[in-house]
PDB file of C-alpha atoms in Angstrom:
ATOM      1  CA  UNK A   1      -2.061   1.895  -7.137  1.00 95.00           C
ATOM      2  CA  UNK A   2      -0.544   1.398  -3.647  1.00 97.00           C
ATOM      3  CA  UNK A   3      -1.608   3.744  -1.121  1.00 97.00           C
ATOM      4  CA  UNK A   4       0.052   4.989   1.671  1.00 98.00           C
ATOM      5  CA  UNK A   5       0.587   7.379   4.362  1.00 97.00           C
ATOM      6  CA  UNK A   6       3.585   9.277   5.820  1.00 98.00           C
ATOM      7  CA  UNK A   7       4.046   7.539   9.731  1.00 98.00           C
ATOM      8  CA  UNK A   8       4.069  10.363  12.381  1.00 98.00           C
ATOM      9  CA  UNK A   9       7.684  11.715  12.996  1.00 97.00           C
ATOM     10  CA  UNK A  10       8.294  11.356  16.392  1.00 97.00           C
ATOM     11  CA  UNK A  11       7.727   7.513  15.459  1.00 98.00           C
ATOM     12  CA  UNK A  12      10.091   7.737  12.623  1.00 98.00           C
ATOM     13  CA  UNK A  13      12.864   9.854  14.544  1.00 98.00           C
ATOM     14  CA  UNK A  14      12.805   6.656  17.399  1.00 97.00           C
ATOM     15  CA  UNK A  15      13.547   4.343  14.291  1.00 97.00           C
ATOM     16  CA  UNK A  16      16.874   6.280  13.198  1.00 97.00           C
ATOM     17  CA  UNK A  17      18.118   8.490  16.115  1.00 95.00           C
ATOM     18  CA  UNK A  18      20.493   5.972  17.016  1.00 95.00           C
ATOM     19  CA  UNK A  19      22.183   5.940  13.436  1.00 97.00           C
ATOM     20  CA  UNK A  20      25.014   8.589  12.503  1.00 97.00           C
ATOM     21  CA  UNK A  21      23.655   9.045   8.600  1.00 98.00           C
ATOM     22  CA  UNK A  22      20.381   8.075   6.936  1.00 98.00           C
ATOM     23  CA  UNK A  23      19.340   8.403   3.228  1.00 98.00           C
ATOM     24  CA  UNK A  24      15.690   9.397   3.122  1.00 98.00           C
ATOM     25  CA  UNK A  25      14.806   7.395   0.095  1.00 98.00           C
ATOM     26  CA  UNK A  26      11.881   8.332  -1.929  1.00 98.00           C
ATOM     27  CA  UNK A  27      10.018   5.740  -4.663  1.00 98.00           C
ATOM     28  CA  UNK A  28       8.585   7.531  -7.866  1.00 98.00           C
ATOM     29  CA  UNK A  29       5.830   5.022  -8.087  1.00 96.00           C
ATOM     30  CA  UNK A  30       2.601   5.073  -6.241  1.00 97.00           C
ATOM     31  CA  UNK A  31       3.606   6.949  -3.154  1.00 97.00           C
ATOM     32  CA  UNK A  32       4.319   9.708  -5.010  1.00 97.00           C
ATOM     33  CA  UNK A  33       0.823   9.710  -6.576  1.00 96.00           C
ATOM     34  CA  UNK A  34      -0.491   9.383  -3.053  1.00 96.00           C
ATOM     35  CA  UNK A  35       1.791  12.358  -1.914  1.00 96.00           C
ATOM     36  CA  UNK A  36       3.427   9.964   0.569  1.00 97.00           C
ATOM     37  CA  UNK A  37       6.874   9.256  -0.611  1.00 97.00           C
ATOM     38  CA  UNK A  38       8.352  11.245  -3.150  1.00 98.00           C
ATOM     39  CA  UNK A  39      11.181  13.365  -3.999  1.00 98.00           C
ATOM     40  CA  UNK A  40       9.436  15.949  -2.259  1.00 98.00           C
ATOM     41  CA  UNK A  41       8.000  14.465   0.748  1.00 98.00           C
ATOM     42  CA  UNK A  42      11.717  12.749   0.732  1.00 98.00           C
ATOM     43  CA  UNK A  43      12.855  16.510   1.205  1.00 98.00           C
ATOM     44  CA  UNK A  44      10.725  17.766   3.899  1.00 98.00           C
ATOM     45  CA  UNK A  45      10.814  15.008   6.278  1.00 98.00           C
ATOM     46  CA  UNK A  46      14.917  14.651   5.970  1.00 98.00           C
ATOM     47  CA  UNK A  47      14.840  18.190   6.972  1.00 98.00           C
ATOM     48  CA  UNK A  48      11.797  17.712   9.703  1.00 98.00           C
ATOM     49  CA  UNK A  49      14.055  15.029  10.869  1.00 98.00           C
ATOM     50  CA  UNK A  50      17.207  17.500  11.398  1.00 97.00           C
ATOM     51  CA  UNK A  51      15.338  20.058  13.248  1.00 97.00           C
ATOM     52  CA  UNK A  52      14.089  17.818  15.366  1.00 97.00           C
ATOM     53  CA  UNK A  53      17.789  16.447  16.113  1.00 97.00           C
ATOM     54  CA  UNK A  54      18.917  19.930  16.815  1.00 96.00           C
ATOM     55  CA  UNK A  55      16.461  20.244  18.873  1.00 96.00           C
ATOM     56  CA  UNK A  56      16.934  17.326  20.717  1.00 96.00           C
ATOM     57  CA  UNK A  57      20.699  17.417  20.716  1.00 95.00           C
ATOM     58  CA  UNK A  58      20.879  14.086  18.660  1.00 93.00           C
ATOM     59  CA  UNK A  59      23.031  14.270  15.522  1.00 92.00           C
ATOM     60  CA  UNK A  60      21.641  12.148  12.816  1.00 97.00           C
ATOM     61  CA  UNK A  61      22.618  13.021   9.364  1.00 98.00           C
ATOM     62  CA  UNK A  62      20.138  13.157   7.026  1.00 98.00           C
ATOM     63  CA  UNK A  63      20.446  13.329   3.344  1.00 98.00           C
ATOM     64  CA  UNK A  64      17.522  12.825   0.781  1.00 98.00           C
ATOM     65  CA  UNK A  65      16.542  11.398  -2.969  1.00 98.00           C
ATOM     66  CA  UNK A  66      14.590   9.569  -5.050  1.00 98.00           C
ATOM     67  CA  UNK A  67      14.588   6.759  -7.431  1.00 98.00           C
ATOM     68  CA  UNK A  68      12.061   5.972 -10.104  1.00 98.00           C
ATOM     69  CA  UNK A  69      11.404   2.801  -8.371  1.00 97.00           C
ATOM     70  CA  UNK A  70      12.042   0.735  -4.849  1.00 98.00           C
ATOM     71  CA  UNK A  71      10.414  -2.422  -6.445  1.00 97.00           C
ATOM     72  CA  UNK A  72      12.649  -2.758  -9.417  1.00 96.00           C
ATOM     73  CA  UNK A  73      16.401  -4.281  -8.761  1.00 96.00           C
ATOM     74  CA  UNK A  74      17.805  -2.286 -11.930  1.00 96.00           C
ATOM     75  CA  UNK A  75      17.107   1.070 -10.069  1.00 98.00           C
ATOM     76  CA  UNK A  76      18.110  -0.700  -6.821  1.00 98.00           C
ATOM     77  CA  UNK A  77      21.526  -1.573  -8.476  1.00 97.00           C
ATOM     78  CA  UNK A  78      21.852   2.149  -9.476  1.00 97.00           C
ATOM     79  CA  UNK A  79      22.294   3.858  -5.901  1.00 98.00           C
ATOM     80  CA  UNK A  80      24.234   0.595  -4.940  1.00 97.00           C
ATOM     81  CA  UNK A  81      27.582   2.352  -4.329  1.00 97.00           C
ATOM     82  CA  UNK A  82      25.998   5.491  -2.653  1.00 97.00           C
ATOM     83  CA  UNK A  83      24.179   2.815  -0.095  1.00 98.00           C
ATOM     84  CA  UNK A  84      27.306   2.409   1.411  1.00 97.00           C
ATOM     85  CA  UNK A  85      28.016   5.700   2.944  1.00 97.00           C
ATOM     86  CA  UNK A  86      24.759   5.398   5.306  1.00 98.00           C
ATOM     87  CA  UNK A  87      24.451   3.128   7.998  1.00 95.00           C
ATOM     88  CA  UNK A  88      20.659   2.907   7.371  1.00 98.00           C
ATOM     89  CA  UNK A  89      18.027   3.832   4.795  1.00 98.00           C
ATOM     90  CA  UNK A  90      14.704   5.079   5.548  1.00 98.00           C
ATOM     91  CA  UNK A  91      12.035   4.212   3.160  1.00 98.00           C
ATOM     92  CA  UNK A  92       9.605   6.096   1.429  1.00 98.00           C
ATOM     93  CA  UNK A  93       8.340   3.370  -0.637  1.00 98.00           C
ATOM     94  CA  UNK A  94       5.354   1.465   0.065  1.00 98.00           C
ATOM     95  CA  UNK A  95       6.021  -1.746   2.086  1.00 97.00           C
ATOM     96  CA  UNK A  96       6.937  -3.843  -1.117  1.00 97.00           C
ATOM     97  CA  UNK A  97      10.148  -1.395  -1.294  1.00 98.00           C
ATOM     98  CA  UNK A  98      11.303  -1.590   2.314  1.00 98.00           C
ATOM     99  CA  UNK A  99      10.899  -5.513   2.239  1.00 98.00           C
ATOM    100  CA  UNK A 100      13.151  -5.354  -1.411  1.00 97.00           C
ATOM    101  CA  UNK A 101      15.746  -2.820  -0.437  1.00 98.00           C
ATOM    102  CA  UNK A 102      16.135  -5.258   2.489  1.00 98.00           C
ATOM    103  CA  UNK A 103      16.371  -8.337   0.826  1.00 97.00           C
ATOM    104  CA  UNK A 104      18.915  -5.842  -2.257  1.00 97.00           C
ATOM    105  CA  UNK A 105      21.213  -4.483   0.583  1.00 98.00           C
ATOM    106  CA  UNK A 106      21.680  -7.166   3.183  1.00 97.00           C
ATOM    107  CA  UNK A 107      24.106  -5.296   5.174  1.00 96.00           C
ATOM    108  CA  UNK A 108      21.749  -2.114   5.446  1.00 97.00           C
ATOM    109  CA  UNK A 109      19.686  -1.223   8.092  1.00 98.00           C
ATOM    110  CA  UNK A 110      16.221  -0.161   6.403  1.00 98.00           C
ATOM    111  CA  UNK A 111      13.314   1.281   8.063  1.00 98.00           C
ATOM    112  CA  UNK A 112       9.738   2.672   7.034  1.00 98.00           C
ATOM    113  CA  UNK A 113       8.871   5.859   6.893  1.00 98.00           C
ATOM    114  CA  UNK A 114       5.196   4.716   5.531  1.00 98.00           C
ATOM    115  CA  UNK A 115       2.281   2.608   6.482  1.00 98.00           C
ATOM    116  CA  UNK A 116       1.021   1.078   3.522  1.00 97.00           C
ATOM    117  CA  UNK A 117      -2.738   1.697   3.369  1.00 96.00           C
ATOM    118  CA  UNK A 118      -4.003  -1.123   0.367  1.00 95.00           C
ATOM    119  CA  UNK A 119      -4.626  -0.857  -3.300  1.00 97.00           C
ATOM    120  CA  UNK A 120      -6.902   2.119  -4.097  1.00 96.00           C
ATOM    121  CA  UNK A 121      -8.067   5.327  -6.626  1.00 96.00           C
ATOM    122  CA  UNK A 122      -7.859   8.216  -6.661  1.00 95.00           C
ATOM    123  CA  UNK A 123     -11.350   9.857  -5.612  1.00 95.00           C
ATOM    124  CA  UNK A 124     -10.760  13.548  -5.888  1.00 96.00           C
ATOM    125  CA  UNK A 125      -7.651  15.770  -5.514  1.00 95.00           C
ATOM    126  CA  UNK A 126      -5.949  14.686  -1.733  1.00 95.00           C
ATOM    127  CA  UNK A 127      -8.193  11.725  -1.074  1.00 96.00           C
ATOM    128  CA  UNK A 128      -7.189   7.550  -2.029  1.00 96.00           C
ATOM    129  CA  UNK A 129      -9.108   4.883  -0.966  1.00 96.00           C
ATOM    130  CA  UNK A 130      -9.080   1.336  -1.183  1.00 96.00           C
ATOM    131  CA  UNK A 131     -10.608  -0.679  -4.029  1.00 96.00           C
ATOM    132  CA  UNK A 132      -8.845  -4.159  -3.491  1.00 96.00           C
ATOM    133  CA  UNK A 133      -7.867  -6.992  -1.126  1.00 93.00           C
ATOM    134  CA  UNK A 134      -5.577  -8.638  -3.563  1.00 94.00           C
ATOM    135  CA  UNK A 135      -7.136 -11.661  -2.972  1.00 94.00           C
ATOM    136  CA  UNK A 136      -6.373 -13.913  -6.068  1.00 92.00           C
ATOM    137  CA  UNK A 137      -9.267 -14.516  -6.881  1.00 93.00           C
ATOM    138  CA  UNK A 138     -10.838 -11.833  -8.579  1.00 95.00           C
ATOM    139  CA  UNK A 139     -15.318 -11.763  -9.062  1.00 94.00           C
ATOM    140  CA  UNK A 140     -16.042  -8.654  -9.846  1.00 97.00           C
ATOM    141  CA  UNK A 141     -17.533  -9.981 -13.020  1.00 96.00           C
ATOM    142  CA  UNK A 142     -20.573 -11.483 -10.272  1.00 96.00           C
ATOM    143  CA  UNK A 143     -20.696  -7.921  -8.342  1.00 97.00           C
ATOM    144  CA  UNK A 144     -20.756  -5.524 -11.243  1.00 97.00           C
ATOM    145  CA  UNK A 145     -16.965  -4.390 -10.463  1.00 98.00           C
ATOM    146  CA  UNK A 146     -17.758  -3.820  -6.889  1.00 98.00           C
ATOM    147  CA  UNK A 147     -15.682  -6.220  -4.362  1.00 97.00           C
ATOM    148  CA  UNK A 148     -17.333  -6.782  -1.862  1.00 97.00           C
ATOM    149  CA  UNK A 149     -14.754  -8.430   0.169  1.00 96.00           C
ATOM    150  CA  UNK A 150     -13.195  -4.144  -0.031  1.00 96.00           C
ATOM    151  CA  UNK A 151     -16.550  -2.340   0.150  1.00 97.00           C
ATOM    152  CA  UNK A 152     -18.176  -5.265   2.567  1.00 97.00           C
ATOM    153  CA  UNK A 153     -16.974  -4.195   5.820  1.00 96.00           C
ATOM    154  CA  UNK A 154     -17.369  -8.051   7.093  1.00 96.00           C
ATOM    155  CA  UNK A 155     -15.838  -8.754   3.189  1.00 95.00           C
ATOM    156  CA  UNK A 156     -19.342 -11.224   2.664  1.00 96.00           C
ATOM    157  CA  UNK A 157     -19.805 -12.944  -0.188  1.00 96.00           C
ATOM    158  CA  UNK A 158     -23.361 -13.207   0.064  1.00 95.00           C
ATOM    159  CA  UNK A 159     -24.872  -9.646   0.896  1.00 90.00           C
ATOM    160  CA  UNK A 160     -26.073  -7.696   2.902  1.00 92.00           C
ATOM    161  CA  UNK A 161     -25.923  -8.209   6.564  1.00 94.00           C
ATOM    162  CA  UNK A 162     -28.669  -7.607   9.134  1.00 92.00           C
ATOM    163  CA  UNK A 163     -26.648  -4.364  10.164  1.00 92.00           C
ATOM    164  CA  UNK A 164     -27.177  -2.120   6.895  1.00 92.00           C
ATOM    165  CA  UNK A 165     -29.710   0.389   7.244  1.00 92.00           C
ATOM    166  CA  UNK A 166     -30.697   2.912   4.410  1.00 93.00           C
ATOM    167  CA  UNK A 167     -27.900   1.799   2.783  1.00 95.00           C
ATOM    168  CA  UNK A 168     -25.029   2.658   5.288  1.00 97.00           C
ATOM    169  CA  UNK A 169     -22.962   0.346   7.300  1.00 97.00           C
ATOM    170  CA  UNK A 170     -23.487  -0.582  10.863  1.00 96.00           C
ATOM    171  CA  UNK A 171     -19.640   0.471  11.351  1.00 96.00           C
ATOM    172  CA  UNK A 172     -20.339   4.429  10.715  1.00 95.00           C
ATOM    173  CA  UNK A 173     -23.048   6.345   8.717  1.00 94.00           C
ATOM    174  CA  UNK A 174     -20.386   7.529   6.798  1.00 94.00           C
ATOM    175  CA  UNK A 175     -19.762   4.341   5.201  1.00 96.00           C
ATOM    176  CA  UNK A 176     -22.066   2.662   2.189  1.00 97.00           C
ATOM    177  CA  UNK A 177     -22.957  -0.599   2.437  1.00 97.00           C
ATOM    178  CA  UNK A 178     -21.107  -2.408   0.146  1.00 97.00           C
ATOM    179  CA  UNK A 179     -23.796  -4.862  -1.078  1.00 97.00           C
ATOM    180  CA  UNK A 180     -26.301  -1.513  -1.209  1.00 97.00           C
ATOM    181  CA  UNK A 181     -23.392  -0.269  -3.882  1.00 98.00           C
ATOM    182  CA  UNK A 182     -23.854  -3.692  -5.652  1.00 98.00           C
ATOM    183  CA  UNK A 183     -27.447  -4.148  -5.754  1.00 97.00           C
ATOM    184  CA  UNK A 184     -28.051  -0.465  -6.746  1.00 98.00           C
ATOM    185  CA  UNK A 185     -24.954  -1.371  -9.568  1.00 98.00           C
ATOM    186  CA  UNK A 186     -26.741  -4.787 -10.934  1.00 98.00           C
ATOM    187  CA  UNK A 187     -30.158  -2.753 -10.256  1.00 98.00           C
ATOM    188  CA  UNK A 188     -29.063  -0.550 -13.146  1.00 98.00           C
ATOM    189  CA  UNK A 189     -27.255  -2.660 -15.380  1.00 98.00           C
ATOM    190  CA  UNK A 190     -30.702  -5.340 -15.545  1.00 98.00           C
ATOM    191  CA  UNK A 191     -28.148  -7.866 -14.337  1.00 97.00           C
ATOM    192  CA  UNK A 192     -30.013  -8.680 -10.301  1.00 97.00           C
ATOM    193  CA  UNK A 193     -29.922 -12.175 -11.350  1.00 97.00           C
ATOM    194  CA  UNK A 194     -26.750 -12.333 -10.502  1.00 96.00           C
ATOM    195  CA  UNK A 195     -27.646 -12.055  -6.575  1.00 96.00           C
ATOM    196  CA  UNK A 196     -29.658 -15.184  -7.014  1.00 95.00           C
ATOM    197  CA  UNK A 197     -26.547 -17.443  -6.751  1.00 91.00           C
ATOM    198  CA  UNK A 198     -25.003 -18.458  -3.199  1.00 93.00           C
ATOM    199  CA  UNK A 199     -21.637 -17.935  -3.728  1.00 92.00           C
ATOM    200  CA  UNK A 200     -19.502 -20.818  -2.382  1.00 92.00           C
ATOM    201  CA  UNK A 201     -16.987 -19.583   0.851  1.00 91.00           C
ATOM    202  CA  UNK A 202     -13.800 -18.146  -0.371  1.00 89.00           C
ATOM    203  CA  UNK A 203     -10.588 -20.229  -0.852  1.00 88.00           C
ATOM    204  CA  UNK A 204      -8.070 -18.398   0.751  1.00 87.00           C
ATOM    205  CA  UNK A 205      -5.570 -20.310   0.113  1.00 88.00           C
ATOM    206  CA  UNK A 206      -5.009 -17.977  -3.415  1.00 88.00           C
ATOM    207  CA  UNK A 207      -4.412 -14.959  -0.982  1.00 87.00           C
ATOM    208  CA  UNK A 208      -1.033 -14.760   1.259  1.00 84.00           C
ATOM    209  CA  UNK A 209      -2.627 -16.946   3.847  1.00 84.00           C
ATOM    210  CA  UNK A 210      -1.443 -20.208   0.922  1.00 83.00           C
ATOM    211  CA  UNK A 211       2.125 -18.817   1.715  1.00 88.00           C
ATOM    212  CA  UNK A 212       4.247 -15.892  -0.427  1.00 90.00           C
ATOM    213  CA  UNK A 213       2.351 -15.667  -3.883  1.00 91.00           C
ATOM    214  CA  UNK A 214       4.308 -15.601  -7.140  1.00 91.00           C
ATOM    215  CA  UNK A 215       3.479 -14.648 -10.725  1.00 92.00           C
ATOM    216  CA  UNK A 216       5.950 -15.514 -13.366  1.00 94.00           C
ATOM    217  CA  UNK A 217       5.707 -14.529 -17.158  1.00 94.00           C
ATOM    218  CA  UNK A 218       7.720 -17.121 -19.033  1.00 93.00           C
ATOM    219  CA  UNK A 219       7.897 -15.312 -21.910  1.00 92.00           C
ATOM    220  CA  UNK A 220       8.643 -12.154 -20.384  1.00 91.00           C
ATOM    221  CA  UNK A 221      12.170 -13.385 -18.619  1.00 89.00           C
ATOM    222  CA  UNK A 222      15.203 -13.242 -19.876  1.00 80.00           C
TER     223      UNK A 222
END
């Protein structure tokens, strides 16, 4: 899933302080797994947001809900009408649904509320991390399902650097070394001759740096 994180408030307030009524929008996808972007998280921060404008003598109105989606144009189409009595939306969504509810309502002022964070898990109750680049070009099949262009803090192909030590990063002792995860991972699974290959560098051109990426499913459209 997309993960995601709620931006501070006083950075969201300088965003919309100049408008006269927002709709706090929430996305039931990811960022409400993450407990980023909600219905709920939609709630408290319209009514952080109004406190804060009381207190400040601004006079924003805020009102707040959610839709199932923000990266889906049929639940786009569905608040359509009620888009037009705010002169801006703030998004809860992950950075996907601020870019579409700009490019859906082209008269709308939309902001974020979030900073998107990557694709990640779950890890334990309150805590996401990130599992994948998006790159394009998958290999996990070569690195026992580890990437190491996530868990590699220099994203090498061809592990590890002169900087891991006892199997942390150079960066922090807090972090594993990525290629320590995959050796340890091909270790177990009797597959180390895998890590006898030189991997070739990367093409990047299958990640955004080859320009906006598209998938299309021919006999999914209509």
């Amino acid at each position: 899933m997309i993960i995601a994180e709620q931006k501070p408030i006083p950075e969201i307030a300088a965003q919309v302080r100049q408008c006269q009524k927002v709709l706090v929008l929430g996305c039931g996808g990811c960022v409400t797994v993450c407990q980023a972007g909600g219905e709920k998280e939609a709630e408290i921060l319209a009514s952080a947001l109004r406190l804060m404008g009381a207190r400040e003598g601004w006079d924003t109105a805020f009102d707040s809900m959610a839709i199932t989606r923000q990266c889906d144009p049929e639940y786009l189409d569905g608040i359509a009408r009620k888009v037009t009595e705010y002169d801006a939306i703030l998004s809860l969504g992950c950075g996907v649904g601020v870019n579409y509810l700009a490019e859906h309502f082209p008269r709308t002022w939309v902001v974020p509320g979030l900073n998107t964070k990557g694709a990640g898990a779950t890890l334990e109750a309150g805590v996401w991390e990130e599992r994948c680049l998006a790159c394009g070009d998958c290999i996990l099949h070569l690195t026992g399902g580890i990437c190491p262009l996530t868990r590699c803090s220099k994203s090498l192909l061809n592990g590890p650097c002169g900087g891991s030590q006892a199997g942390k990063c150079e960066i922090s002792p807090d972090v594993a070394c990525g290629w320590q995860l995959i050796y340890d991972r091909l270790r177990q699974l009797d597959r180390l001759d895998l890590l006898l290959e030189i991997r070739d560098p990367k093409d990047w051109s299958r990640t955004h740096d080859g320009g906006l990426r598209r998938v299309v499913k021919e006999e999914a459209r209509l």
